[in-house]
Amino acid sequence: ATAEQWRGRTIYQVLTDRFARPDNSTTATCNTSDREYCGGTWRGIINQLDYIKDMGFTAIWTSPITYNFPNRSEYGDPYHGYWQQDLYRLNPKFGTPDDLKALSQAVHDKDMYLMVDIAPNHFGWPGPSNSTDYSLFNPFNDAKYFHSYCPVDDYDNQTNVEECWLGDEKVELVDVNTEDPAVVEIYNTWIEDLISNYSIDGLRIDTAKHVSKSFWSTFQSSASVFCLAEVFNEDVSYACDYQNHLDGILDFPLYYWIIDFLGSTSGSTYSLVNNIGNLRSSCKDVSLMGTFVENHDLQRLAYKTNDMALAKNGLAFTILWDGIPVVYAGQEQHYAGGDDPANREATWLSGYSRESELYKLAAAVNQVRNYASYLDPAYLSYNASLIYTDDKTIAFRKGYDENQIVSVITNKGDATQDWTLSLENTGWGVGTAVIEILTCETTTIGDDGNLVVPMSSGLPRAYFEAGKASNGSICSG
Ligand code: ABC
C-alpha cells in the first residue's frame, strides 16, 4: 500500500514473540529479564486479530521476520528479531513461510494492513567484532560486504553513525556496507521479492539514521510500499531530512515534547506548543509521521507515572493529534515496564482484557478518528490547530468545518479538582449539538459561540458533531 493509503490508518505495534502464542495461552510465563523467547508466533497473532481490530486499529506492525542467529548471547535470545543472520530464511521461532502468508491473508481479510520491521543496517553477531564469522551470513558471507569495525561512539559525526557498528562485544551489529553497489542491488531485489511473496503493505525501517540517505531513496522506490523510518533523534531538522528519502518517519521530536507534557503531573505543554510550528515547516508531511508515546525501546508511560489520567491523555493524544498513530502492545493494558528488556512484557498475561479502561478508550478514540477521516479524508492532512493552551492543558481542533474533532488534553492528573474550560474557535456555530465521545454526553454551543467543557479527574475530552456521531454509531454502546 502507498503512503496515501496509509495516511488514514492507525497502527498497533506488536513484538511477535510477546504478543500471542499459538496455544492461546494467557498464563505462559514470560520473565522479561530472562531475555528469552516466550513463544509468540504469527499464528498466535492471527488468533488475536479481533482483539486489535475491535480496538479500532487498522494495521499492525510486527517484529523483523528474517532468520536470526540461533545462539544464546550475553544479551539473551534474539526474541525481538533484530539480530538477523540470513535474509532468505524466516525466523522459525515465529513460524513457517506458510504461517506468515496466513497472517498476511488474515490481516487483509479484516481490511487491515501488515507492516513488518526490517533491519538492513546490520547482521547480528553474538560476540566481539574480531570473532565475527562472516561465512555464517547469507547472502553477505564475506567481510567485503561490511564496513570494517569501529564502534558508533560519536553521534555528532554522521560518518561514524553510518559506517561504524552498533552493539558491543556481547552482541555486535555488524554494519553492512550499504554504499557498495552490489549490496544495494541485492537489498533492492530482496525487498521487492519479500513484499510480493508475503503481500506486505508497509515497512518499519530500523536504524534508518545509521544508513546513508542515498541508500534509502532507491530502497524506497524498490519497495514501492509505505516506509516508516526509525530516526531516533529529538532534533527536528535532523529527523525531518529523512522524510526527503523515505515516506514517513516515526516522530521522535514530538515524542519528547509529549513526554515533557504528559510524563508527569508537573510537566509542561511548553515544548510542544513552542516547537510544533518548526516541525511542520521542517518536515515534508507531518500526516505521514508516526505519532507515539511508547515503543519497545522506551520506558512505558506508566513507568514514568502511575497516574491513570495521564495514561488516558497520552493515548488519546496519540490518536487524535496529527500523524499516523502508533500504539505499542500493552499500552492499552497500562503496562509499566521501564528500560529494555522490562518494556517487553507478554501481552497475553493481560488476558487480552477488553474491559481495561485504556482498551475502551483506544476503541472510542480510534472510532471517531476512523469515522472523521472516512467522511472527509482531508481530516488527516488538516494540521491540528491549538485553540487553547496554558502550561498544563491544551485544546485543539483537527478537521475542516462540520467534520472537526475538538480535543482537550491535560496533565493535571486524576487527583485534580474539577474545572471548566470555555473554548472559542471550535468552528461550531451557536446551537450546534456536539457529543463528548468518552463520556457520551451531549452539549450545545452556547449563545456566545463557546464550547463549555467540564473537566473532571484530569481526563481528556474529545468532541464531534452529535448528528454525525450518531450516523457513525459513535457512543451507541
Ligand atoms: C541490547 C540489549 C539491551 C542492552 C543493549 C546495550 O543491547 O537487549 O538490554 O541495553 C535491538 C534489540 C535490543 C538490543 C539491541 C542491540 O538490538 O531490540 O534489545 O539491545 O543489540 C532500533 C530498534 C531496537 C533494536 C535496534 C537494533 C535498533 O528499535 O529495538 O535493538 O536493531 C539507538 C539506535 C536505534 C535503536 C536504539 C535501541 O539505539 O539509533 O536505531 N533502535 C540516543 C541516540 C540514538 C540511540 C538512543 C538509544 O540513544 O542518538 O541513536 O538509538 O540508545 C534524545 C536524543 C537522541 C538520544 C536520546 C537518548 O536522547 O535526541 O538522539 O538517542 O534527546
Coordinates of C-alpha atoms and ligand atoms in Angstrom, one line a residue:
A1 CA 0.0 0.0 0.0
T2 CA 1.1 3.5 -0.7
A3 CA 1.8 6.4 1.7
E4 CA -1.5 7.9 0.6
Q5 CA -3.3 4.7 1.6
W6 CA -1.5 4.6 5.0
R7 CA -2.3 8.1 6.0
G8 CA -5.7 7.2 7.4
R9 CA -4.5 4.0 9.2
T10 CA -3.8 3.5 12.9
I11 CA -1.1 1.1 13.8
Y12 CA -0.8 -1.4 16.6
Q13 CA 2.8 -2.4 17.3
V14 CA 3.5 -6.0 18.4
L15 CA 6.7 -7.8 19.2
T16 CA 5.8 -11.1 17.6
D17 CA 7.4 -13.1 20.4
R18 CA 5.5 -11.3 23.1
F19 CA 2.0 -10.7 21.7
A20 CA 0.3 -14.1 21.3
R21 CA 1.1 -17.8 21.5
P22 CA -0.4 -20.3 19.0
D23 CA -1.8 -22.2 22.0
N24 CA -3.8 -19.0 23.0
S25 CA -2.3 -19.3 26.5
T26 CA -2.9 -16.3 28.8
T27 CA -0.7 -17.8 31.6
A28 CA 2.5 -19.0 30.0
T29 CA 5.4 -17.4 31.9
C30 CA 7.5 -14.7 30.3
N31 CA 10.1 -13.1 32.5
T32 CA 11.3 -10.2 30.6
S33 CA 14.6 -10.1 32.4
D34 CA 15.4 -13.6 31.1
R35 CA 15.6 -12.2 27.6
E36 CA 14.3 -15.5 26.2
Y37 CA 11.8 -16.4 23.5
C38 CA 8.4 -16.6 25.2
G39 CA 6.6 -18.4 22.4
G40 CA 4.6 -15.8 20.5
T41 CA 4.2 -16.5 16.8
W42 CA 2.4 -15.3 13.6
R43 CA -0.3 -17.9 14.1
G44 CA -0.7 -16.5 17.6
I45 CA -1.3 -13.1 16.1
I46 CA -3.9 -14.4 13.7
N47 CA -5.9 -15.8 16.7
Q48 CA -5.9 -12.4 18.4
L49 CA -6.5 -10.1 15.4
D50 CA -10.0 -9.3 16.6
Y51 CA -8.6 -8.0 19.9
I52 CA -6.7 -5.5 17.8
K53 CA -9.4 -4.8 15.3
D54 CA -12.1 -4.3 17.9
M55 CA -9.8 -1.6 19.5
G56 CA -10.1 0.3 16.2
F57 CA -6.7 -0.3 14.8
T58 CA -6.5 -0.8 11.0
A59 CA -2.9 -2.0 10.7
I60 CA -0.3 -4.0 12.7
W61 CA 3.5 -3.6 12.8
T62 CA 5.4 -6.8 13.7
S63 CA 9.0 -7.6 14.6
P64 CA 11.5 -8.3 11.9
I65 CA 10.8 -11.7 10.2
T66 CA 14.2 -12.8 9.0
Y67 CA 16.3 -15.6 10.4
N68 CA 18.4 -14.5 13.5
F69 CA 21.4 -16.2 14.9
P70 CA 20.4 -19.4 16.8
N71 CA 22.8 -19.0 19.7
R72 CA 22.1 -17.5 23.1
S73 CA 24.1 -14.4 23.6
E74 CA 25.1 -12.5 26.7
Y75 CA 22.1 -10.3 25.9
G76 CA 19.9 -13.5 25.6
D77 CA 18.0 -14.7 22.6
P78 CA 17.1 -12.7 19.6
Y79 CA 13.4 -12.8 20.6
H80 CA 12.9 -9.3 19.2
G81 CA 14.3 -10.3 15.8
Y82 CA 16.9 -7.5 15.3
W83 CA 19.9 -9.9 15.1
Q84 CA 19.5 -11.3 11.6
Q85 CA 21.9 -13.8 10.0
D86 CA 20.1 -14.8 6.9
L87 CA 17.9 -12.6 4.7
Y88 CA 16.4 -15.5 2.8
R89 CA 15.1 -17.6 5.7
L90 CA 12.4 -16.7 8.1
N91 CA 12.8 -16.8 11.9
P92 CA 11.4 -20.3 12.6
K93 CA 10.5 -19.3 16.2
F94 CA 7.8 -17.1 14.7
G95 CA 6.5 -19.7 12.2
T96 CA 6.9 -21.0 8.7
P97 CA 6.6 -19.2 5.3
D98 CA 3.0 -20.5 5.1
D99 CA 2.3 -19.1 8.6
L100 CA 3.4 -15.7 7.5
K101 CA 1.3 -15.9 4.4
A102 CA -1.6 -16.9 6.5
L103 CA -1.1 -13.9 8.8
S104 CA -0.9 -11.6 5.8
Q105 CA -4.1 -13.1 4.5
A106 CA -5.9 -12.9 7.8
V107 CA -4.9 -9.3 8.2
H108 CA -6.2 -8.5 4.7
D109 CA -9.4 -10.4 5.3
K110 CA -10.1 -7.9 8.1
D111 CA -9.3 -4.9 5.9
M112 CA -6.2 -4.3 7.8
Y113 CA -2.6 -3.7 6.7
L114 CA 0.5 -5.6 7.5
M115 CA 3.7 -3.6 8.3
V116 CA 6.9 -5.6 9.0
D117 CA 10.1 -4.3 10.6
I118 CA 13.3 -4.7 8.6
A119 CA 16.8 -4.0 9.6
P120 CA 19.1 -3.8 6.6
N121 CA 21.7 -1.8 8.5
H122 CA 23.3 -4.8 10.2
F123 CA 23.6 -8.5 10.8
G124 CA 23.8 -9.8 14.3
W125 CA 26.8 -11.5 15.8
P126 CA 26.8 -12.9 19.4
G127 CA 30.3 -11.9 20.4
P128 CA 33.1 -9.4 19.9
S129 CA 33.9 -7.9 16.5
N130 CA 37.2 -9.8 16.0
S131 CA 35.4 -13.1 16.4
T132 CA 32.8 -12.5 13.6
D133 CA 32.3 -15.5 11.3
Y134 CA 31.2 -13.9 8.1
S135 CA 30.6 -17.2 6.4
L136 CA 27.5 -17.7 8.5
F137 CA 25.8 -14.7 7.0
N138 CA 23.6 -15.0 4.0
P139 CA 23.9 -13.6 1.4
F140 CA 26.7 -11.3 2.7
N141 CA 29.0 -14.2 3.5
D142 CA 32.3 -12.2 3.4
A143 CA 33.8 -9.3 5.2
K144 CA 33.9 -7.4 1.9
Y145 CA 30.2 -6.7 2.2
F146 CA 30.6 -5.0 5.6
H147 CA 32.2 -1.9 7.0
S148 CA 35.4 -2.7 8.9
Y149 CA 35.0 -2.5 12.6
C150 CA 34.7 0.8 14.6
P151 CA 32.1 1.5 17.3
V152 CA 29.3 4.0 16.9
D153 CA 30.5 6.3 19.6
D154 CA 30.1 9.9 18.3
Y155 CA 26.5 10.8 17.4
D156 CA 27.7 14.2 16.3
N157 CA 29.7 12.6 13.5
Q158 CA 27.3 11.3 10.8
T159 CA 30.0 9.2 9.1
N160 CA 30.7 7.5 12.4
V161 CA 26.9 6.9 12.8
E162 CA 26.5 5.5 9.3
E163 CA 29.7 3.5 8.9
C164 CA 30.6 2.1 12.3
W165 CA 29.0 -0.7 14.2
L166 CA 26.1 -0.5 16.8
G167 CA 26.2 -3.1 19.6
D168 CA 29.1 -4.0 21.8
E169 CA 31.3 -7.0 22.5
K170 CA 28.3 -9.0 23.8
V171 CA 26.3 -8.6 20.6
E172 CA 27.8 -6.8 17.7
L173 CA 25.6 -5.3 15.0
V174 CA 27.9 -6.0 12.1
D175 CA 27.5 -3.0 9.8
V176 CA 26.6 -3.8 6.2
N177 CA 28.4 -1.7 3.6
T178 CA 25.3 -0.1 2.1
E179 CA 27.4 2.1 -0.2
D180 CA 28.6 -1.0 -2.1
P181 CA 26.6 -1.2 -5.4
A182 CA 26.5 -5.0 -5.1
V183 CA 24.9 -4.7 -1.7
V184 CA 22.4 -2.1 -2.9
E185 CA 21.3 -4.4 -5.7
I186 CA 20.9 -7.4 -3.5
Y187 CA 18.8 -5.4 -1.0
N188 CA 16.6 -3.9 -3.6
T189 CA 15.8 -7.2 -5.2
W190 CA 15.3 -8.8 -1.8
I191 CA 12.8 -6.2 -0.6
E192 CA 10.8 -6.4 -3.8
D193 CA 10.6 -10.2 -3.5
L194 CA 9.8 -10.2 0.2
I195 CA 6.9 -7.7 -0.3
S196 CA 5.4 -9.7 -3.1
N197 CA 5.9 -13.2 -1.5
Y198 CA 4.2 -12.2 1.7
S199 CA 1.9 -9.4 0.4
I200 CA 3.4 -6.9 2.8
D201 CA 1.7 -3.5 2.9
G202 CA 4.3 -1.4 4.6
L203 CA 7.8 -1.4 6.2
R204 CA 9.1 0.0 9.5
I205 CA 12.7 0.8 8.8
D206 CA 15.0 0.0 11.7
T207 CA 18.1 2.2 12.4
A208 CA 17.4 4.5 9.5
K209 CA 19.9 7.1 10.6
H210 CA 22.7 4.6 10.6
V211 CA 22.4 4.1 6.8
S212 CA 23.1 6.7 4.1
K213 CA 20.2 8.6 2.8
S214 CA 21.0 7.8 -0.8
F215 CA 20.6 4.1 0.0
W216 CA 17.1 4.8 1.3
S217 CA 16.0 6.7 -1.8
T218 CA 16.5 3.8 -4.1
F219 CA 15.3 1.3 -1.4
Q220 CA 12.0 3.3 -1.1
S221 CA 11.4 3.0 -4.8
S222 CA 12.2 -0.7 -5.0
A223 CA 9.9 -1.4 -2.0
S224 CA 7.1 0.7 -3.5
V225 CA 5.1 0.4 -0.3
F226 CA 4.9 2.9 2.6
C227 CA 8.1 3.1 4.6
L228 CA 8.1 4.4 8.1
A229 CA 11.6 5.1 9.4
E230 CA 13.0 5.0 12.8
V231 CA 15.2 8.1 13.2
F232 CA 15.9 8.1 16.9
N233 CA 16.6 11.8 17.4
E234 CA 14.9 14.7 19.0
D235 CA 16.3 17.2 16.7
V236 CA 13.7 18.5 14.2
S237 CA 15.9 19.3 11.2
Y238 CA 18.0 16.2 11.7
A239 CA 14.9 13.9 11.8
C240 CA 12.9 15.7 9.1
D241 CA 15.5 15.4 6.4
Y242 CA 14.9 11.7 6.3
Q243 CA 11.4 12.3 5.0
N244 CA 13.0 13.6 1.8
H245 CA 14.2 10.0 1.3
L246 CA 11.6 7.8 2.9
D247 CA 7.8 8.3 3.0
G248 CA 7.4 8.6 6.7
I249 CA 9.4 8.8 9.9
L250 CA 8.5 8.0 13.5
D251 CA 8.0 11.3 15.2
F252 CA 10.7 11.2 17.9
P253 CA 10.8 15.0 18.3
L254 CA 7.1 15.0 19.1
Y255 CA 7.6 12.0 21.4
Y256 CA 10.0 14.1 23.6
W257 CA 7.6 17.0 23.7
I258 CA 4.7 14.8 24.7
I259 CA 6.8 13.3 27.5
D260 CA 7.7 16.8 28.7
F261 CA 4.0 17.4 28.8
L262 CA 2.3 14.1 29.9
G263 CA 5.2 12.3 31.5
S264 CA 4.2 13.7 34.9
T265 CA 1.7 16.0 36.6
S266 CA 4.4 18.6 36.9
G267 CA 5.1 18.6 33.2
S268 CA 4.5 21.4 30.8
T269 CA 3.0 22.0 27.4
Y270 CA 5.8 24.4 26.6
S271 CA 8.0 22.2 24.3
L272 CA 5.0 21.0 22.3
V273 CA 3.4 24.4 21.9
N274 CA 6.7 26.2 21.0
N275 CA 8.2 23.6 18.7
I276 CA 5.3 22.3 16.7
G277 CA 5.5 25.1 14.1
N278 CA 9.1 24.3 13.4
L279 CA 8.3 20.6 13.0
R280 CA 5.5 21.4 10.5
S281 CA 7.7 23.7 8.5
S282 CA 10.7 21.4 8.5
C283 CA 9.1 18.0 7.7
K284 CA 7.7 17.3 4.3
D285 CA 4.4 15.9 5.5
V286 CA 3.6 15.5 9.2
S287 CA 0.5 13.5 8.3
L288 CA 2.8 10.6 7.3
M289 CA 4.8 10.7 10.5
G290 CA 4.2 8.0 13.2
T291 CA 2.8 9.6 16.4
F292 CA 3.6 7.5 19.5
V293 CA 4.3 7.8 23.2
E294 CA 5.6 4.2 23.7
N295 CA 7.7 1.7 21.9
H296 CA 9.8 -1.4 22.7
D297 CA 13.0 0.7 23.2
L298 CA 11.5 3.3 25.6
Q299 CA 10.2 3.3 29.1
R300 CA 6.5 3.0 29.1
L301 CA 4.4 6.0 30.1
A302 CA 3.1 4.1 33.1
Y303 CA 6.7 3.5 34.2
K304 CA 7.2 7.3 34.3
T305 CA 3.9 7.9 36.1
N306 CA 1.2 5.6 37.5
D307 CA -1.5 8.3 37.1
M308 CA -4.3 6.8 35.1
A309 CA -5.5 10.2 33.8
L310 CA -2.1 10.8 32.3
A311 CA -2.1 7.4 30.6
K312 CA -5.5 8.3 29.1
N313 CA -4.4 11.7 27.9
G314 CA -1.3 10.1 26.3
L315 CA -3.3 7.5 24.5
A316 CA -6.0 10.0 23.4
F317 CA -3.4 12.5 22.2
T318 CA -1.5 9.8 20.2
I319 CA -4.7 9.0 18.2
L320 CA -6.2 12.5 18.0
W321 CA -3.2 14.6 17.1
D322 CA -1.6 14.8 13.6
G323 CA 0.2 11.8 12.0
I324 CA -0.4 8.1 11.9
P325 CA -1.0 6.9 15.4
V326 CA 1.2 4.0 16.6
V327 CA 0.3 2.3 19.9
Y328 CA 2.6 -0.3 21.4
A329 CA 1.0 -3.5 22.6
G330 CA 0.5 -3.4 26.3
Q331 CA -0.1 0.3 26.4
E332 CA -3.9 -0.4 26.4
Q333 CA -3.3 -2.6 29.5
H334 CA -1.4 0.1 31.4
Y335 CA 1.8 -2.0 31.3
A336 CA 4.5 -0.2 33.2
G337 CA 7.9 -1.7 32.1
G338 CA 10.9 0.5 32.2
D339 CA 14.0 0.2 30.0
D340 CA 14.6 -2.7 27.6
P341 CA 14.1 -5.6 28.4
A342 CA 11.4 -4.7 31.0
N343 CA 9.3 -2.9 28.5
R344 CA 8.7 -6.1 26.5
E345 CA 6.0 -7.7 28.6
A346 CA 3.9 -10.5 27.2
T347 CA 0.5 -9.1 26.1
W348 CA -1.2 -12.5 26.8
L349 CA -0.7 -12.1 30.6
S350 CA -3.4 -9.4 30.5
G351 CA -5.8 -12.0 29.3
Y352 CA -6.4 -9.6 26.3
S353 CA -8.9 -7.9 28.5
R354 CA -11.3 -5.7 26.6
E355 CA -12.6 -4.3 29.8
S356 CA -9.5 -2.3 30.6
E357 CA -10.1 1.4 30.7
L358 CA -7.4 2.1 28.2
Y359 CA -8.6 -0.6 25.8
K360 CA -12.0 1.0 25.8
L361 CA -10.6 4.5 25.4
A362 CA -8.5 3.4 22.4
A363 CA -11.5 1.9 20.8
A364 CA -13.6 5.0 21.3
V365 CA -11.0 7.4 20.1
N366 CA -9.9 5.3 17.1
Q367 CA -13.6 5.0 16.1
V368 CA -14.1 8.8 15.9
R369 CA -10.7 9.3 14.0
N370 CA -11.6 6.5 11.6
Y371 CA -15.0 7.9 11.0
A372 CA -13.9 11.5 10.6
S373 CA -11.3 10.5 8.1
Y374 CA -13.8 8.3 6.3
L375 CA -16.3 11.2 5.9
D376 CA -13.5 13.6 4.8
P377 CA -10.0 12.3 4.1
A378 CA -8.8 15.9 4.3
Y379 CA -9.2 15.5 8.0
L380 CA -5.9 13.7 8.0
S381 CA -3.9 16.5 6.5
Y382 CA -5.5 19.2 8.5
N383 CA -2.9 20.2 11.0
A384 CA -4.3 20.3 14.5
S385 CA -4.8 24.0 15.5
L386 CA -4.2 24.9 19.1
I387 CA -7.3 26.8 20.2
Y388 CA -6.4 26.9 23.9
T389 CA -3.1 26.5 25.7
D390 CA -1.8 27.0 29.2
D391 CA 1.1 25.4 31.0
K392 CA -0.9 22.2 31.8
T393 CA -3.7 22.0 29.3
I394 CA -4.1 22.2 25.5
A395 CA -7.2 22.2 23.4
F396 CA -7.0 21.6 19.6
R397 CA -9.2 21.4 16.6
K398 CA -8.5 19.0 13.8
G399 CA -10.5 18.7 10.7
Y400 CA -12.4 21.0 8.4
D401 CA -15.8 22.6 9.2
E402 CA -18.6 20.2 10.1
N403 CA -16.1 17.3 10.4
Q404 CA -13.8 18.5 13.1
I405 CA -12.8 16.8 16.3
V406 CA -12.1 19.2 19.2
S407 CA -9.9 17.7 21.9
V408 CA -8.7 18.7 25.3
I409 CA -5.5 17.1 26.7
T410 CA -4.2 17.9 30.2
N411 CA -1.5 16.7 32.6
K412 CA -3.3 17.8 35.8
G413 CA -3.7 14.1 36.8
D414 CA -6.5 12.1 38.4
A415 CA -6.4 13.8 41.8
T416 CA -7.1 17.3 40.4
Q417 CA -10.2 19.3 41.1
D418 CA -13.0 19.6 38.6
W419 CA -12.8 22.8 36.5
T420 CA -14.4 24.2 33.4
L421 CA -12.9 25.4 30.1
S422 CA -14.7 27.7 27.8
L423 CA -13.4 27.2 24.2
E424 CA -13.6 29.6 21.3
N425 CA -12.7 28.9 17.7
T426 CA -14.0 25.3 17.7
G427 CA -15.6 26.0 14.3
W428 CA -19.1 25.2 15.5
G429 CA -21.8 27.7 15.4
V430 CA -24.3 28.7 18.1
G431 CA -26.7 25.9 18.8
T432 CA -24.7 23.1 17.3
A433 CA -25.1 19.9 19.3
V434 CA -21.8 18.1 19.9
I435 CA -21.0 15.0 21.8
E436 CA -18.1 14.2 24.0
I437 CA -17.1 10.7 22.8
L438 CA -15.5 9.4 26.1
T439 CA -18.5 10.3 28.3
C440 CA -21.1 10.2 25.6
E441 CA -22.6 13.5 27.0
T442 CA -24.2 15.9 24.5
T443 CA -23.9 19.6 24.8
T444 CA -24.8 22.6 22.7
I445 CA -22.6 25.5 21.6
G446 CA -23.7 28.5 23.7
D447 CA -25.0 31.9 22.5
D448 CA -21.5 33.3 22.9
G449 CA -20.3 30.7 20.4
N450 CA -18.3 28.9 23.1
L451 CA -18.0 25.2 23.8
V452 CA -18.1 24.7 27.6
V453 CA -16.0 21.7 28.6
P454 CA -16.5 20.3 32.1
M455 CA -13.1 18.9 33.1
S456 CA -13.1 16.1 35.7
S457 CA -10.4 13.9 37.3
G458 CA -7.9 15.1 34.8
L459 CA -9.5 13.2 31.9
P460 CA -9.1 14.0 28.3
R461 CA -12.1 15.2 26.2
A462 CA -12.9 14.8 22.5
Y463 CA -16.0 16.3 20.8
F464 CA -17.6 15.6 17.5
E465 CA -20.8 16.9 15.9
A466 CA -23.6 14.9 17.6
G467 CA -25.7 14.1 14.5
K468 CA -22.7 12.8 12.6
A469 CA -21.6 10.8 15.6
S470 CA -24.9 9.0 15.7
N471 CA -24.7 8.3 12.0
G472 CA -21.4 6.7 12.7
S473 CA -22.7 4.7 15.6
I474 CA -20.4 6.6 17.9
C475 CA -21.5 6.3 21.6
S476 CA -24.0 3.6 20.5
G477 CA -22.6 1.3 23.2
Ligands
ABC1 C1 20.7 -5.0 23.7 C2 20.1 -5.5 25.0 C3 19.8 -4.3 25.9 C4 21.1 -3.5 26.2 C5 21.7 -3.1 24.8 C6 23.0 -2.4 25.0 O1 21.9 -4.2 24.0 O2 18.9 -6.2 24.7 O3 19.2 -4.8 27.1 O4 20.8 -2.4 27.0 C7 17.9 -4.5 19.3 C8 17.2 -5.1 20.5 C9 17.8 -4.6 21.8 C10 19.3 -4.8 21.8 C11 19.9 -4.1 20.6 C12 21.4 -4.1 20.5 O5 19.3 -4.7 19.4 O6 15.8 -4.8 20.4 O7 17.2 -5.3 22.8 O8 19.8 -4.2 23.0 O9 21.8 -5.4 20.3 C13 16.4 0.1 17.0 C14 15.3 -0.9 17.4 C15 15.8 -1.7 18.6 C16 16.9 -2.6 18.1 C17 17.9 -1.9 17.2 C18 19.0 -2.7 16.7 C19 17.6 -0.7 16.7 O10 14.1 -0.2 17.6 O11 14.8 -2.4 19.3 O12 17.6 -3.1 19.3 O13 18.4 -3.4 15.6 C20 19.9 3.7 19.0 C21 19.7 3.4 17.5 C22 18.2 2.9 17.3 C23 17.9 1.7 18.1 C24 18.2 2.1 19.6 C25 17.9 0.9 20.5 O14 19.5 2.5 19.8 O15 19.9 4.6 16.8 O16 18.1 2.6 15.9 N1 16.6 1.2 17.9 C26 20.5 8.2 21.5 C27 21.0 8.0 20.1 C28 20.1 7.0 19.4 C29 20.0 5.7 20.2 C30 19.4 6.0 21.5 C31 19.3 4.8 22.4 O17 20.3 7.0 22.2 O18 21.0 9.2 19.4 O19 20.6 6.8 18.1 O20 19.2 4.8 19.5 O21 20.5 4.2 22.6 C32 17.5 12.3 22.8 C33 18.4 12.5 21.6 C34 18.5 11.1 21.0 C35 19.1 10.2 22.0 C36 18.2 10.1 23.2 C37 18.7 9.1 24.3 O22 18.0 11.4 23.7 O23 17.8 13.4 20.7 O24 19.3 11.2 19.8 O25 19.2 8.8 21.4 O26 17.3 13.6 23.4

